[in-house]
Amino acid sequence: MSLSLTEELWAAIEPVYAEILDHPFIGGLTDGTLPREAFRHFVVQDSHYLRDYARALAVCAAKAPGEEDVRAFADDAVGALAAEQGMHAEFMTAFGGSAEEAAAEPVLPTTRAYTSYLLATVYGGSFAEAVGAVLPCYWIYARVGDELLAKGSPDPLYAKWIATYGDEAFQAVVRRVLALADRLGEEISPAERRRVVEHFTTTSRYEWMFWDAAWRGETWPV
C-alpha cells in the first residue's frame, strides 16, 4: 500500500524535525533558560514573517478550487495577522517595547529568505505546491507545541507561547490542512507530488533556520 501524501511528507523531514526538537532554542523554552534577547529576536522576526505568511495563505485561498478551502485559507490568513497584532504585541510589551518598534526593526536574512521562497512558490506554483510550502508552519508548530505542552515551562512568558501552539483549536486547524493535503495527494501527478515534497522539505528547513537565527542573534553581516 502506497503512502499518503502526509506520510511521505513527514518521512522526508523526520531528520529535520529531530534537529528542531534538539535545538537549544526549543530546549531553553521548556527549562526556562532561553535568553530573553533570543526570544525577543524570534518575536520581532516572527511578526515580520507572519505578515508575509498571511499573504501566502491569501494566495492559497485565491487558488483553492473549492469554496470551503477558499474560506478556510482566508480565515487562516486573517488569523495569522491577528496573531501578529495580538500575541506579539503582548510579548513586545513584556520586553518594555511595542509592536510599532518591532515593525520598524529590519527584516533579517533568514526571515527574508524564508518569506521570499514562500511567496515565490505560492504565486508561481500550483495549489498543491502552495499547500506544500505553507504546511510546515502549521504542522511543525503543532507538533512542537504538543511536545512542549507536555513539558511546560517555569517561565510564564515561554509557557504562554507554548500554550498557543499546543492549544486544541490550533491542532484542529492543522488537522484540517493535513486532510486537504492527503486529498490533493490522491489527485496530483507524480511529478507534481515530487515538487510538493521538495517545497515542504525546503520550508521545513527554513523553520529550523528561523529558530537558529534567533538563537544566534542573527544580523545582516554588512
XYZ file of C-alpha atoms in Angstrom:
222
model
C 0.000 0.000 0.000
C 1.413 3.369 -1.015
C 1.999 6.163 1.471
C -0.463 9.003 1.796
C 0.973 12.386 0.878
C 1.260 13.495 4.506
C 3.023 10.231 5.400
C 5.504 10.838 2.598
C 5.982 14.473 3.622
C 6.679 13.678 7.257
C 9.066 10.858 6.341
C 11.003 13.380 4.232
C 11.555 15.734 7.170
C 11.934 13.402 10.148
C 15.676 14.254 10.434
C 14.863 17.975 10.244
C 12.190 17.676 12.928
C 14.576 15.750 15.180
C 17.076 18.615 14.836
C 14.341 21.123 15.699
C 13.433 19.311 18.918
C 17.123 19.058 19.793
C 17.812 22.739 19.184
C 18.883 24.740 22.268
C 16.268 27.409 21.493
C 13.491 24.829 21.941
C 15.146 23.285 24.992
C 15.550 26.728 26.514
C 11.819 27.376 26.215
C 10.928 24.381 28.375
C 13.629 24.695 31.035
C 13.326 28.474 31.165
C 16.982 29.136 30.318
C 16.391 30.705 26.894
C 17.891 34.213 26.988
C 15.214 36.898 26.766
C 17.112 38.566 23.912
C 16.895 35.382 21.829
C 13.136 35.194 22.389
C 12.743 38.884 21.562
C 14.664 38.312 18.318
C 12.265 35.483 17.497
C 9.165 37.566 18.289
C 10.283 40.528 16.153
C 11.190 38.358 13.162
C 8.051 36.257 13.577
C 5.996 39.438 13.347
C 7.654 40.214 10.010
C 7.247 36.602 8.898
C 3.549 36.364 9.756
C 2.656 39.369 7.631
C 4.059 37.621 4.559
C 2.715 34.243 5.685
C -0.756 35.797 5.771
C -0.219 36.916 2.169
C 0.849 33.384 1.231
C -2.302 31.956 2.814
C -4.397 34.513 0.949
C -2.850 33.287 -2.312
C -3.719 29.711 -1.281
C -7.298 30.901 -0.798
C -7.307 32.501 -4.250
C -6.011 29.305 -5.879
C -8.250 26.875 -3.974
C -10.740 25.221 -6.335
C -13.427 24.641 -3.689
C -15.347 27.263 -1.721
C -14.736 25.546 1.622
C -10.959 25.726 1.156
C -11.204 29.338 -0.059
C -12.967 30.299 3.178
C -10.627 28.226 5.358
C -7.397 29.698 3.987
C -8.864 33.212 4.022
C -9.766 32.716 7.695
C -6.253 31.416 8.389
C -4.747 34.485 6.714
C -6.804 36.731 8.991
C -5.770 34.574 11.954
C -2.075 34.945 11.102
C -2.424 38.721 11.095
C -4.386 38.629 14.347
C -1.588 36.606 15.956
C 0.963 39.114 14.723
C -1.050 42.040 16.065
C -2.207 40.454 19.307
C 0.136 37.886 20.803
C 3.306 39.537 19.553
C 2.191 42.932 20.821
C 1.789 41.375 24.275
C 5.274 39.902 24.095
C 6.789 43.198 22.988
C 5.072 44.919 25.931
C 6.684 42.340 28.224
C 10.047 43.378 26.764
C 9.305 47.018 27.511
C 8.718 47.817 23.850
C 5.832 47.995 21.397
C 4.530 46.404 18.210
C 5.442 49.614 16.380
C 9.061 49.244 17.481
C 9.109 45.646 16.246
C 7.691 46.681 12.863
C 10.430 49.302 12.499
C 13.243 46.780 13.033
C 14.838 45.266 9.905
C 13.736 42.012 8.318
C 16.824 39.826 8.820
C 18.443 37.384 6.359
C 16.734 34.126 7.316
C 13.308 35.768 7.541
C 13.810 37.447 4.165
C 14.981 34.210 2.551
C 12.122 32.157 4.014
C 9.348 34.575 3.060
C 10.816 35.196 -0.386
C 10.854 31.468 -1.121
C 7.380 31.035 0.337
C 5.808 33.827 -1.707
C 7.594 32.830 -4.914
C 6.297 29.269 -4.507
C 2.671 30.104 -3.730
C 2.460 32.670 -6.542
C 4.334 30.620 -9.129
C 3.272 27.062 -8.306
C 0.071 25.054 -8.346
C -2.433 24.991 -5.497
C -0.923 21.709 -4.242
C 2.584 23.195 -4.330
C 1.348 26.229 -2.416
C -0.174 23.994 0.253
C 3.094 22.051 0.498
C 5.037 25.280 1.035
C 2.774 26.707 3.774
C 2.205 23.392 5.553
C 5.349 23.249 7.757
C 4.358 26.428 9.600
C 1.109 24.698 10.543
C 2.332 21.181 11.151
C 5.748 21.659 12.739
C 4.402 24.271 15.171
C 1.562 21.927 16.099
C 3.966 19.040 16.709
C 6.435 21.213 18.630
C 3.602 22.767 20.644
C 2.261 19.324 21.505
C 5.702 18.137 22.619
C 6.414 21.245 24.677
C 2.966 21.440 26.242
C 3.655 18.152 27.995
C 6.869 19.604 29.434
C 5.644 23.115 30.219
C 7.983 25.930 31.235
C 8.855 27.623 34.519
C 8.931 30.917 32.620
C 5.367 32.317 32.265
C 6.240 34.130 29.025
C 7.505 30.965 27.382
C 4.631 28.937 28.824
C 2.202 31.351 27.125
C 3.879 30.835 23.751
C 3.842 27.047 24.193
C 0.146 27.072 25.125
C -0.745 28.922 21.924
C 0.562 26.188 19.650
C -0.359 23.251 21.871
C -3.946 24.513 22.044
C -6.631 22.152 20.706
C -8.146 24.858 18.491
C -4.834 25.258 16.658
C -4.393 21.480 16.455
C -7.847 21.196 14.838
C -6.879 23.744 12.167
C -3.747 21.736 11.416
C -5.729 18.504 11.078
C -7.951 20.236 8.503
C -4.963 21.247 6.370
C -3.424 17.773 6.644
C -6.693 16.220 5.442
C -6.660 18.605 2.479
C -3.060 17.657 1.674
C -3.996 13.975 1.585
C -6.935 14.691 -0.717
C -4.630 16.583 -3.050
C -2.130 13.745 -2.905
C -4.703 11.445 -4.496
C -5.295 13.831 -7.402
C -1.894 15.190 -8.450
C 0.632 13.674 -10.841
C 3.849 12.015 -9.622
C 5.871 14.986 -10.916
C 3.711 17.500 -9.063
C 3.869 15.358 -5.947
C 7.673 15.469 -6.069
C 7.530 19.266 -6.267
C 5.197 19.371 -3.258
C 7.644 17.245 -1.255
C 10.533 19.486 -2.321
C 8.744 22.670 -1.244
C 7.633 21.120 2.038
C 11.156 19.946 2.816
C 12.651 23.329 1.959
C 10.292 25.352 4.145
C 10.731 22.818 6.966
C 14.447 23.503 6.824
C 13.674 27.210 6.986
C 11.709 26.551 10.171
C 14.856 25.153 11.809
C 16.872 28.059 10.433
C 14.375 30.557 11.845
C 14.817 29.299 15.413
C 18.559 29.021 14.907
C 18.754 32.618 13.679
C 17.093 33.794 16.900
C 19.440 31.660 18.977
C 22.485 33.114 17.194
C 21.180 36.672 17.290
C 21.493 36.874 13.510
C 22.050 40.294 11.954
C 22.926 41.484 8.475
C 26.715 40.976 8.182
C 27.241 44.155 6.162
